[in-house]
GROMACS .gro file of C-alpha atoms in nm:
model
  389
    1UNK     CA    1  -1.362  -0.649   2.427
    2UNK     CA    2  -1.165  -0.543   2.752
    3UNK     CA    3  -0.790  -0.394   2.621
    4UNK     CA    4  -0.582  -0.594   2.956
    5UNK     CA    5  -0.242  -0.442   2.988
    6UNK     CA    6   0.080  -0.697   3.006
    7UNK     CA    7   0.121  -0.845   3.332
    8UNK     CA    8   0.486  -0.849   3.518
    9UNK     CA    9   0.494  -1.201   3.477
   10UNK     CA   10   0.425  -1.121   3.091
   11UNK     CA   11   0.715  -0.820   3.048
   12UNK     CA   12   0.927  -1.070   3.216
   13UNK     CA   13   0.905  -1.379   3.017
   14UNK     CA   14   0.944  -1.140   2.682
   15UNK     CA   15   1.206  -0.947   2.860
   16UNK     CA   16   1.406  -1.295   2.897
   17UNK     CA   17   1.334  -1.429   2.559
   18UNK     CA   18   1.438  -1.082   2.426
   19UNK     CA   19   1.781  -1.125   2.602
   20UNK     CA   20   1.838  -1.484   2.475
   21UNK     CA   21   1.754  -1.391   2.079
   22UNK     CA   22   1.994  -1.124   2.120
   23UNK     CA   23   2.281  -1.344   2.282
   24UNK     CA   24   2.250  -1.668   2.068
   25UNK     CA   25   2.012  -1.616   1.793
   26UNK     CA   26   2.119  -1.308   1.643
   27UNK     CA   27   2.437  -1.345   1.588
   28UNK     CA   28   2.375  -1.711   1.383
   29UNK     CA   29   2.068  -1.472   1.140
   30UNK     CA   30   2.339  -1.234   1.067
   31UNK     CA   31   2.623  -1.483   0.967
   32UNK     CA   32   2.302  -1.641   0.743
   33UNK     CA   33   2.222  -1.261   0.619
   34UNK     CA   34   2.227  -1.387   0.273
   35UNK     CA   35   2.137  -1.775   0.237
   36UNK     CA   36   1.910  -2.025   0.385
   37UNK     CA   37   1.999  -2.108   0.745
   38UNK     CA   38   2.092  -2.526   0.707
   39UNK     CA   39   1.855  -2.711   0.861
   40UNK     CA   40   2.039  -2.895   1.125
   41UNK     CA   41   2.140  -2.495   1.272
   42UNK     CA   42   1.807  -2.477   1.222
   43UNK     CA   43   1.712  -2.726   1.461
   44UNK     CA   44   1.909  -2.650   1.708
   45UNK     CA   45   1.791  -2.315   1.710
   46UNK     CA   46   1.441  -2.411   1.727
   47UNK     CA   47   1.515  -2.663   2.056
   48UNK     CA   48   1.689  -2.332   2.274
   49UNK     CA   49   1.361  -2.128   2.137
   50UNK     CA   50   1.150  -2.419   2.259
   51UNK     CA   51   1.311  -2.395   2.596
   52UNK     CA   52   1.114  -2.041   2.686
   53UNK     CA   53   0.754  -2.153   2.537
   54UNK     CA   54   0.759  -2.174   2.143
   55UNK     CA   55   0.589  -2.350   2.032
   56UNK     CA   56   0.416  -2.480   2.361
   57UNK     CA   57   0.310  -2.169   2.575
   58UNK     CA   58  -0.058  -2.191   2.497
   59UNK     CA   59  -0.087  -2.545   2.474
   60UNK     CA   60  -0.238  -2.718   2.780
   61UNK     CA   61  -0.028  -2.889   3.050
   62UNK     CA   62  -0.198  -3.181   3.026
   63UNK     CA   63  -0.024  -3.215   2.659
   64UNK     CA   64   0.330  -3.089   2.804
   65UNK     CA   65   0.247  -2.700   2.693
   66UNK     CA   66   0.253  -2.440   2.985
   67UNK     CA   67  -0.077  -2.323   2.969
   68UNK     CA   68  -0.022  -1.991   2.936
   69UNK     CA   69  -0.245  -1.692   2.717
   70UNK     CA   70  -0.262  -1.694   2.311
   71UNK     CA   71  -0.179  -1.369   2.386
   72UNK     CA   72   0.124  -1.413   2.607
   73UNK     CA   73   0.269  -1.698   2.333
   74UNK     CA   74   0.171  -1.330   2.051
   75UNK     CA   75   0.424  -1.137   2.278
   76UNK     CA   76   0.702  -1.411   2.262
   77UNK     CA   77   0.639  -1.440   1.921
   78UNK     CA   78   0.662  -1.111   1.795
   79UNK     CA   79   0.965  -1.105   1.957
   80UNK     CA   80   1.161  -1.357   1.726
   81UNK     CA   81   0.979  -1.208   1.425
   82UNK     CA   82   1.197  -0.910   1.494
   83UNK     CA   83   1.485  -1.107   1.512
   84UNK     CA   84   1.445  -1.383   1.189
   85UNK     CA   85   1.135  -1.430   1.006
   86UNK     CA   86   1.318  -1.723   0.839
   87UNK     CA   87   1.300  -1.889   1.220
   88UNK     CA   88   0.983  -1.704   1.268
   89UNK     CA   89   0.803  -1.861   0.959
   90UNK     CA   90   0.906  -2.195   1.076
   91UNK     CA   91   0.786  -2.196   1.445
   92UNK     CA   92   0.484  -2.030   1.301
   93UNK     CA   93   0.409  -2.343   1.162
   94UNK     CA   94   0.478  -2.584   1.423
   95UNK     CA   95   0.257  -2.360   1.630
   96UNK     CA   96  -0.032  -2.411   1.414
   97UNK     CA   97   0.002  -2.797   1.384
   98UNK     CA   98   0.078  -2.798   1.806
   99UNK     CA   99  -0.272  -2.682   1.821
  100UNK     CA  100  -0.414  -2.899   1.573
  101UNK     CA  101  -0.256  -3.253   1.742
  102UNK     CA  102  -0.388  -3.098   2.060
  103UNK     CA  103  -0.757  -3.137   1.886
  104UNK     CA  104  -0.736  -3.459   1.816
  105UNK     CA  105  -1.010  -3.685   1.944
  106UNK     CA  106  -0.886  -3.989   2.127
  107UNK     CA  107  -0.905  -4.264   1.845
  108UNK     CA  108  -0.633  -4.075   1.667
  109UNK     CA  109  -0.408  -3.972   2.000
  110UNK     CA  110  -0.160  -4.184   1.838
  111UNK     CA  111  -0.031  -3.920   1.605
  112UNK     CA  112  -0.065  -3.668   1.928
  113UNK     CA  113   0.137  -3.924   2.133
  114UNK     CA  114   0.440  -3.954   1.856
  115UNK     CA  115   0.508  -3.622   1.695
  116UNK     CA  116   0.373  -3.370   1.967
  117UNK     CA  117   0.672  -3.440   2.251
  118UNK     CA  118   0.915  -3.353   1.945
  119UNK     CA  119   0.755  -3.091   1.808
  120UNK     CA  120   0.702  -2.870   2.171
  121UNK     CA  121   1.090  -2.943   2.204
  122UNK     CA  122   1.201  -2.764   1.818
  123UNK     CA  123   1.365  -3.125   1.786
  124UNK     CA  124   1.105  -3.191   1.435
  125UNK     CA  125   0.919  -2.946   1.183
  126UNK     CA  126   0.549  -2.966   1.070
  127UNK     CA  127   0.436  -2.903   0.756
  128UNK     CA  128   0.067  -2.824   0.563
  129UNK     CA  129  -0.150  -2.696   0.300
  130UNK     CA  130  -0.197  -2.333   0.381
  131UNK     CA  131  -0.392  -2.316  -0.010
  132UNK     CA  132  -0.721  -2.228   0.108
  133UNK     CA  133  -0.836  -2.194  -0.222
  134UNK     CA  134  -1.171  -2.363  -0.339
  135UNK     CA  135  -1.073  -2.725  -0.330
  136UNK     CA  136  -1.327  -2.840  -0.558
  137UNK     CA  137  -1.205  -2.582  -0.822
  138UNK     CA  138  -0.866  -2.775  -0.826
  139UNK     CA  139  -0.829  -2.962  -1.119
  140UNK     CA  140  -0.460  -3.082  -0.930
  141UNK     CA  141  -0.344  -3.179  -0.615
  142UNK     CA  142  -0.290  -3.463  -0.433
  143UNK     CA  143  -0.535  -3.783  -0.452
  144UNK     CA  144  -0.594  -4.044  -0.215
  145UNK     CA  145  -0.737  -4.421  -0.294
  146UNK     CA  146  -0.813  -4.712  -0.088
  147UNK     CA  147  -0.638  -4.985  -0.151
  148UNK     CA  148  -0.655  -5.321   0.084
  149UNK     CA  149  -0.598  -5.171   0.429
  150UNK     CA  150  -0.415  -4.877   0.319
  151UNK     CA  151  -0.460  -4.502   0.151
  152UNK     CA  152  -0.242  -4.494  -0.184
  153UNK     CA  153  -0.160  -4.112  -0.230
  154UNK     CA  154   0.030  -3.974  -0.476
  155UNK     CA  155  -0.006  -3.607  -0.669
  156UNK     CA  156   0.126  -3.260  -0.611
  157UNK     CA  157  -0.007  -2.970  -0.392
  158UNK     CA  158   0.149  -2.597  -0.421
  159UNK     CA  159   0.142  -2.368  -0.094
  160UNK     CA  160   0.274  -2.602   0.159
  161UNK     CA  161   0.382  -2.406   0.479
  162UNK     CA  162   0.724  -2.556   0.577
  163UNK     CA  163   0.734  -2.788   0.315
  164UNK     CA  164   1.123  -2.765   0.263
  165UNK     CA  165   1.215  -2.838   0.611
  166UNK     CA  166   0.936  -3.057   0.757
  167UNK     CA  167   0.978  -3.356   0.915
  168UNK     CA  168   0.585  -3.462   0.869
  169UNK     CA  169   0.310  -3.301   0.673
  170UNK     CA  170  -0.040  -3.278   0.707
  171UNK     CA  171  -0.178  -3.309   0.333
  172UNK     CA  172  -0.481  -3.275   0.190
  173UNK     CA  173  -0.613  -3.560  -0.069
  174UNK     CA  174  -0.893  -3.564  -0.295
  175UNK     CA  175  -1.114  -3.940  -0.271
  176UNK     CA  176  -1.237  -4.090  -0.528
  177UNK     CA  177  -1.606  -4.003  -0.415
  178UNK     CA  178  -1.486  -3.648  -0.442
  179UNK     CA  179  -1.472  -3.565  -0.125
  180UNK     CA  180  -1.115  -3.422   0.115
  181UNK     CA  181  -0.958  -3.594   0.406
  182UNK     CA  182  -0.612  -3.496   0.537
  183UNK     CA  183  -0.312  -3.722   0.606
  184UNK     CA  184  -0.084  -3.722   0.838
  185UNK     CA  185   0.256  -3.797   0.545
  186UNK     CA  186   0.583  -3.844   0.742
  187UNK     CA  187   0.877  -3.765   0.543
  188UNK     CA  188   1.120  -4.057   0.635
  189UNK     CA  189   0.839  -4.345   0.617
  190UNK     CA  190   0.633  -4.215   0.314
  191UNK     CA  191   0.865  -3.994   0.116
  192UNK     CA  192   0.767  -3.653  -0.041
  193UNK     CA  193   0.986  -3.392  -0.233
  194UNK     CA  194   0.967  -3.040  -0.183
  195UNK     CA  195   1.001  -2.817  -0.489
  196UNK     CA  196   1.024  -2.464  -0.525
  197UNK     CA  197   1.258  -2.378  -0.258
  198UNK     CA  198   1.489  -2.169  -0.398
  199UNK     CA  199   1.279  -1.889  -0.272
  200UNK     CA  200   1.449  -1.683   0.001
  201UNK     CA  201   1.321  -1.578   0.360
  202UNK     CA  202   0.939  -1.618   0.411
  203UNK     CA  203   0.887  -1.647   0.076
  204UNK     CA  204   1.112  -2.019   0.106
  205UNK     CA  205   0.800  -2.094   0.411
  206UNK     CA  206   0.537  -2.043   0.207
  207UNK     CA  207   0.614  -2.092  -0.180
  208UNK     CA  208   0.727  -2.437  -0.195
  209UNK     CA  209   0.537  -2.773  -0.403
  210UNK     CA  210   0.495  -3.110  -0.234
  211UNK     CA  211   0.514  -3.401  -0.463
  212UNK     CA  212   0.459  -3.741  -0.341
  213UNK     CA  213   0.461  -4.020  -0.544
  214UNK     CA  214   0.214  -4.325  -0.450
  215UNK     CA  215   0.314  -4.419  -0.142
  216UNK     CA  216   0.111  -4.608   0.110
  217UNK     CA  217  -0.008  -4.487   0.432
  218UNK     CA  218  -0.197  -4.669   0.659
  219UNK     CA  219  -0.540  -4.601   0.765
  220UNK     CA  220  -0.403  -4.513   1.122
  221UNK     CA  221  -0.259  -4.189   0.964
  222UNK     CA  222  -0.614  -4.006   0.852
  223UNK     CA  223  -0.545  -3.664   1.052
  224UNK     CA  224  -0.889  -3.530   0.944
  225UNK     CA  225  -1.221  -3.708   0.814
  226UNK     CA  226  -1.397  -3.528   0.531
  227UNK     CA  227  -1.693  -3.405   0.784
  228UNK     CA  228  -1.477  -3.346   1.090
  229UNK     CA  229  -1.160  -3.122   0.971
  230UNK     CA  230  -1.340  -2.818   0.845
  231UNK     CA  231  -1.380  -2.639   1.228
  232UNK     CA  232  -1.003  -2.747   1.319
  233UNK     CA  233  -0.867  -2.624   0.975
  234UNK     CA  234  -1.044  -2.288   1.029
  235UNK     CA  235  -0.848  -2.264   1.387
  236UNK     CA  236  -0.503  -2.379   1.206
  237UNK     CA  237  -0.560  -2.116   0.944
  238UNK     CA  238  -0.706  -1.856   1.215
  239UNK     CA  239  -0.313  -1.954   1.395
  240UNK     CA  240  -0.146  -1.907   1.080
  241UNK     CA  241  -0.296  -1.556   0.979
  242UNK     CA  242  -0.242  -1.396   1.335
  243UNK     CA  243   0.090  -1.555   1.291
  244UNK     CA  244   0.175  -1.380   0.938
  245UNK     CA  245   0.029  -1.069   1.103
  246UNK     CA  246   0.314  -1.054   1.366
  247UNK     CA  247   0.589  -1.142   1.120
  248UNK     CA  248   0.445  -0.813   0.961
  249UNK     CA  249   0.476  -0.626   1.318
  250UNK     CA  250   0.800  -0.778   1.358
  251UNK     CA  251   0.949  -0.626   1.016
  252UNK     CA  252   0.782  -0.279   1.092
  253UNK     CA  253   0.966  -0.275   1.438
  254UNK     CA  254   1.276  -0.340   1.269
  255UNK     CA  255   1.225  -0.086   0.999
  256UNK     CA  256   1.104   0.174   1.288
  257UNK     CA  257   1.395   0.160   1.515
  258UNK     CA  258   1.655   0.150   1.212
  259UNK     CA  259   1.427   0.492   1.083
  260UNK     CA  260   1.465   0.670   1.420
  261UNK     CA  261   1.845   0.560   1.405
  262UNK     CA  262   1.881   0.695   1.145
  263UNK     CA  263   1.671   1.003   1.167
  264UNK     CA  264   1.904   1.134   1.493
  265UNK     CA  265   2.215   1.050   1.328
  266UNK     CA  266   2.384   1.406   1.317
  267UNK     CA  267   2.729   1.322   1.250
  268UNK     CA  268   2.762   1.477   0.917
  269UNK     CA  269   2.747   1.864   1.128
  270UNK     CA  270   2.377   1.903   0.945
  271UNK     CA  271   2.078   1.896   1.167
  272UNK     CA  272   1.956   1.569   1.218
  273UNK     CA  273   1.656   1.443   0.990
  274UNK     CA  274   1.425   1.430   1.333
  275UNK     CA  275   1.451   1.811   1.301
  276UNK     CA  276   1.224   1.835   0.994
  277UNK     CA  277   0.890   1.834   0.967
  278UNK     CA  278   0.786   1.547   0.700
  279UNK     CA  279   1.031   1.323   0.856
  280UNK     CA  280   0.901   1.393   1.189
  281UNK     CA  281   0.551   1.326   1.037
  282UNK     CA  282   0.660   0.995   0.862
  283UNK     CA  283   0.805   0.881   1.214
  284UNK     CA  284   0.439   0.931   1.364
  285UNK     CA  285   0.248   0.757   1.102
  286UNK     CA  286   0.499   0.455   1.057
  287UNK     CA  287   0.443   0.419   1.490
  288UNK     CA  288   0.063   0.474   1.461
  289UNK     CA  289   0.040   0.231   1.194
  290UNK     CA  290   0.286  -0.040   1.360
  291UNK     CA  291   0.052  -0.018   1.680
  292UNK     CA  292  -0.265  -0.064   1.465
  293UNK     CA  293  -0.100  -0.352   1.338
  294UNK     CA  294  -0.053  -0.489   1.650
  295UNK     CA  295  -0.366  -0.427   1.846
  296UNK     CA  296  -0.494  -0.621   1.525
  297UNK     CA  297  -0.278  -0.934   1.591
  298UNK     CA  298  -0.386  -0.943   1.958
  299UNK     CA  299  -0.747  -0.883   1.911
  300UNK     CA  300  -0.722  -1.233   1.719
  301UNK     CA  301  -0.537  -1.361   2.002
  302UNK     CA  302  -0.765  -1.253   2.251
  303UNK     CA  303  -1.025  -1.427   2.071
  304UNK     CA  304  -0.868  -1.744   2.040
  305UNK     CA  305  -0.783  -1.710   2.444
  306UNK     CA  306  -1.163  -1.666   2.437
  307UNK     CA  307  -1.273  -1.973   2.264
  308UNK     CA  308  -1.439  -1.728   1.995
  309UNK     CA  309  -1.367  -1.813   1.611
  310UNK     CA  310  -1.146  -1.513   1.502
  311UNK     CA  311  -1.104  -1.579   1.137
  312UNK     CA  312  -1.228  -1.237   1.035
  313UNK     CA  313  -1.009  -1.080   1.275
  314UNK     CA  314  -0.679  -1.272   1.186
  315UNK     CA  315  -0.736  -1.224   0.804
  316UNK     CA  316  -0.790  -0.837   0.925
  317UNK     CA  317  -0.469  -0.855   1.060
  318UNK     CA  318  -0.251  -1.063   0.834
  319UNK     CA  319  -0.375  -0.810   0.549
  320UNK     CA  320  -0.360  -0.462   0.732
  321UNK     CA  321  -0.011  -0.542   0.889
  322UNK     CA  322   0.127  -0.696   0.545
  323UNK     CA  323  -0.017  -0.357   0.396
  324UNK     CA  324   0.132  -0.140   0.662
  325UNK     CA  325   0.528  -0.345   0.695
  326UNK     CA  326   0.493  -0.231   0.330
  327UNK     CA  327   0.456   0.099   0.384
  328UNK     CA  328   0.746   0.153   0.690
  329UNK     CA  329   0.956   0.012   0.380
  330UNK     CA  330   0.885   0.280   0.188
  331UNK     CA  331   0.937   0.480   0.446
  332UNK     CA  332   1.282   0.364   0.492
  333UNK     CA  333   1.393   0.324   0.123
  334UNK     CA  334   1.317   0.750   0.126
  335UNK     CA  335   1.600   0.739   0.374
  336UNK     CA  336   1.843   0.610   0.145
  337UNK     CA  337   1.876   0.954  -0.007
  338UNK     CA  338   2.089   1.049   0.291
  339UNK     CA  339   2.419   0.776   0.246
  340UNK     CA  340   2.529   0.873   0.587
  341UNK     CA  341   2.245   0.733   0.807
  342UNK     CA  342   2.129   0.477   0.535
  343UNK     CA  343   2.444   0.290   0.553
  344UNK     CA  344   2.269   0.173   0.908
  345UNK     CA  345   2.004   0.081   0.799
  346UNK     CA  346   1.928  -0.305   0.593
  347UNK     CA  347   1.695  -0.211   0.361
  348UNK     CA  348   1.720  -0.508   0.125
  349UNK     CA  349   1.657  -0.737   0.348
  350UNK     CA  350   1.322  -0.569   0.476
  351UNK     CA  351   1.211  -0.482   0.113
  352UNK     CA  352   1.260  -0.882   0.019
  353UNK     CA  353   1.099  -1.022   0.352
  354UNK     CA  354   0.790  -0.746   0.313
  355UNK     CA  355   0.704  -0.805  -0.039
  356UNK     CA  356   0.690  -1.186   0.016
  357UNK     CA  357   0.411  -1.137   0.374
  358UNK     CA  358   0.144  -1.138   0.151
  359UNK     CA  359   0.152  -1.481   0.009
  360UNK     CA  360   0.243  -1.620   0.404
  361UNK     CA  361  -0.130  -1.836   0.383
  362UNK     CA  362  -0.292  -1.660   0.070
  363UNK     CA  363  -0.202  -1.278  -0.104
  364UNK     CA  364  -0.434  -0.953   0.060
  365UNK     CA  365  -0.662  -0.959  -0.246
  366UNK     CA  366  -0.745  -1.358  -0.036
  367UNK     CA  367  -0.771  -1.185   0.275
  368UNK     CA  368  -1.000  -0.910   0.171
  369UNK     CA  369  -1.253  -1.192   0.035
  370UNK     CA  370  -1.233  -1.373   0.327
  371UNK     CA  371  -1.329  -1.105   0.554
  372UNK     CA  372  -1.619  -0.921   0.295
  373UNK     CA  373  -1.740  -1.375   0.289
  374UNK     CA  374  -1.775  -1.334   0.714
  375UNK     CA  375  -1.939  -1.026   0.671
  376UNK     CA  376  -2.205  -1.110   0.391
  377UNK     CA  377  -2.235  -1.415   0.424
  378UNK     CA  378  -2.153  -1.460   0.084
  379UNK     CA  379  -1.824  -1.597  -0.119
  380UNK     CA  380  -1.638  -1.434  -0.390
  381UNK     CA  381  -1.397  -1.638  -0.467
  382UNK     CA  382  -1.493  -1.781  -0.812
  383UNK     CA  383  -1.551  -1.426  -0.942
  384UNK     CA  384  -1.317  -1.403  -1.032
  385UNK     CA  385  -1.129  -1.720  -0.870
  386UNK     CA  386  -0.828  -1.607  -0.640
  387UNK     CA  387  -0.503  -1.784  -0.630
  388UNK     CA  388  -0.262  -1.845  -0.291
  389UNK     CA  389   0.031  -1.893  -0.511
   0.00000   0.00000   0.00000
């Protein structure tokens, strides 16, 4: 595949969005630093972020996106994962469901029609099952029956991305023939509860348990029939593991330019820590490994831009960024030794947003098994079975 360089029009769209994370986003993550941003600041955070392309810049004009590159909407992207993954994790999602509303076929435009205009504008917050386990394995989760006119749902499903903020969810229900559909649940008309959200961070996005208690949903809100939602649910996922792959990239930018800070910091009268070798070295491999990472993430992109199904590539990248973000951490914690240029540096926050990547759509043990299944042809996953949560 052709490597294409970023166009001027690219640098300055990410140049812009750079300048407005830095001016009004910033300053509301580091007042946050230690709790949950509320949702309502939330919101309104989302709607400015909205305003330059998230989560609409590769969605088609014809459903109110600009129409730009997967890969341009990767570059804006990356850029707020450097900034929040918190706010990251969430438009991550409502990226993934813009896409899958855009799929909808015409007898079900009525679900495009009512939540895509306030999704595109950060005013709402979509929800879904990232577990990607084997569903028939589940013994749980949530069941659907007819009744009348009407699906009666009720159950509980762990790994739902966005669960504790969103608005509407798009859950997946067991039939009584045994077979899945997905529903379209909106919070305000059906009721759910999110449990589980005590987490912190990404860990918050992707941890949390959706109960819902028999409620009845129309037939009007069937998102996805049993033999039509397997090829959109693979480009979701394929959204959300490119996705997870730049919040990686985002965290090993942060823990790069606080490392190089640090390492020229010569206050103390000492030479700085740039001066020695190993350090030197470490500042090398943490930049080779962060661009890695990222050619990674935009191979999957490029793909997508393509029309080709990328989720090989995406799991490649949500698992060898996760595993590299890791590894700048260390990196950076080996700092800590020297008070001085440490004191710069927020090293608790990057150890508690890397160690949670991983389970952002399924752990790397997941991801390796998902890539070794598109290259053998072959699945793995009941021996022995592998757990997103």
């Amino acid at each position: 595949m052709k490597m294409q360089m970023p166009s001027d029009e690219q640098h300055l769209m990410v140049d812009s969005f750079r300048t407005f994370l830095r001016s009004e986003v910033a300053p509301i993550v580091r007042v946050f630093r230690d709790r949950p941003i509320p949702r309502e600041s939330l919101r309104e955070i989302t709607q400015g972020i909205a305003e330059f392309g998230l989560p609409g810049a590769s969605l088609a004009k014809e459903f109110g996106g600009m129409g730009l590159s997967a890969v341009t909407e990767a570059m804006l992207f990356e850029e707020l994962c450097c900034v929040s993954v918190e706010i990251a994790a969430c438009v991550m999602a409502n990226l993934a469901v813009v896409a899958a509303l855009a799929e909808l076929p015409e007898t079900r435009a009525h679900m495009r029609d009512r939540y895509l205009p306030d999704l595109l504008a950060g005013r709402s917050f979509a929800g879904f099952c990232a577990s990607e386990a084997d569903a028939d394995a589940d013994a749980d989760g949530i069941t659907a029956r007819w009744d009348l006119d009407s699906f009666v749902i009720e159950g509980e499903e762990g790994g739902v991305f966005n669960g504790h903020l969103c608005d509407f969810l798009i859950a997946r229900a067991r039939l009584a023939s045994g077979t899945f559909c997905h529903l379209l649940v909106d919070r305000s008309e059906h009721g759910y509860e999110a449990r589980g959200v005590e987490r912190p961070g990404v860990g918050r996005a992707c941890g949390v348990r959706v109960a819902l208690f028999g409620g009845r949903l129309p037939a009007s809100q069937l998102f996805w029939e049993e033999d039509d939602h397997s090829g959109a649910r693979v480009r979701l996922l394929e959204k959300l593991h490119a996705g997870s792959g730049l919040l990686a990239v985002g965290l090993m930018r942060v823990a790069l330019e606080a490392f190089i800070l640090a390492s020229q910091d010569s206050s103390g009268g000492d030479r700085p820590l740039a001066a020695q070798p190993l350090v030197a070295a470490r500042i090398a491999e943490m930049a080779t490994r962060l661009e890695a990472a990222r050619l990674l993430c935009v191979r999957a992109y490029s793909m997508m831009d393509a029309g080709v199904r990328s989720q090989m590539q995406a799991s490649m990248a949500h698992w060898f960024a996760s595993e590299m973000a890791l590894e700048a951490c260390r990196a950076v914690v080996l700092l800590q030794e020297r008070p001085a240029p440490a004191s710069a540096l927020d090293v608790e926050r990057l150890l508690r947003e890397i160690i949670a990547l991983p389970v952002t759509g399924c752990g790397s043990d997941f991801q390796k098994l998902l890539i070794a299944q598109e290259l053998t042809g072959i699945s793995a996953f009941a021996w022995p079975s592998v757990s997103c949560n």
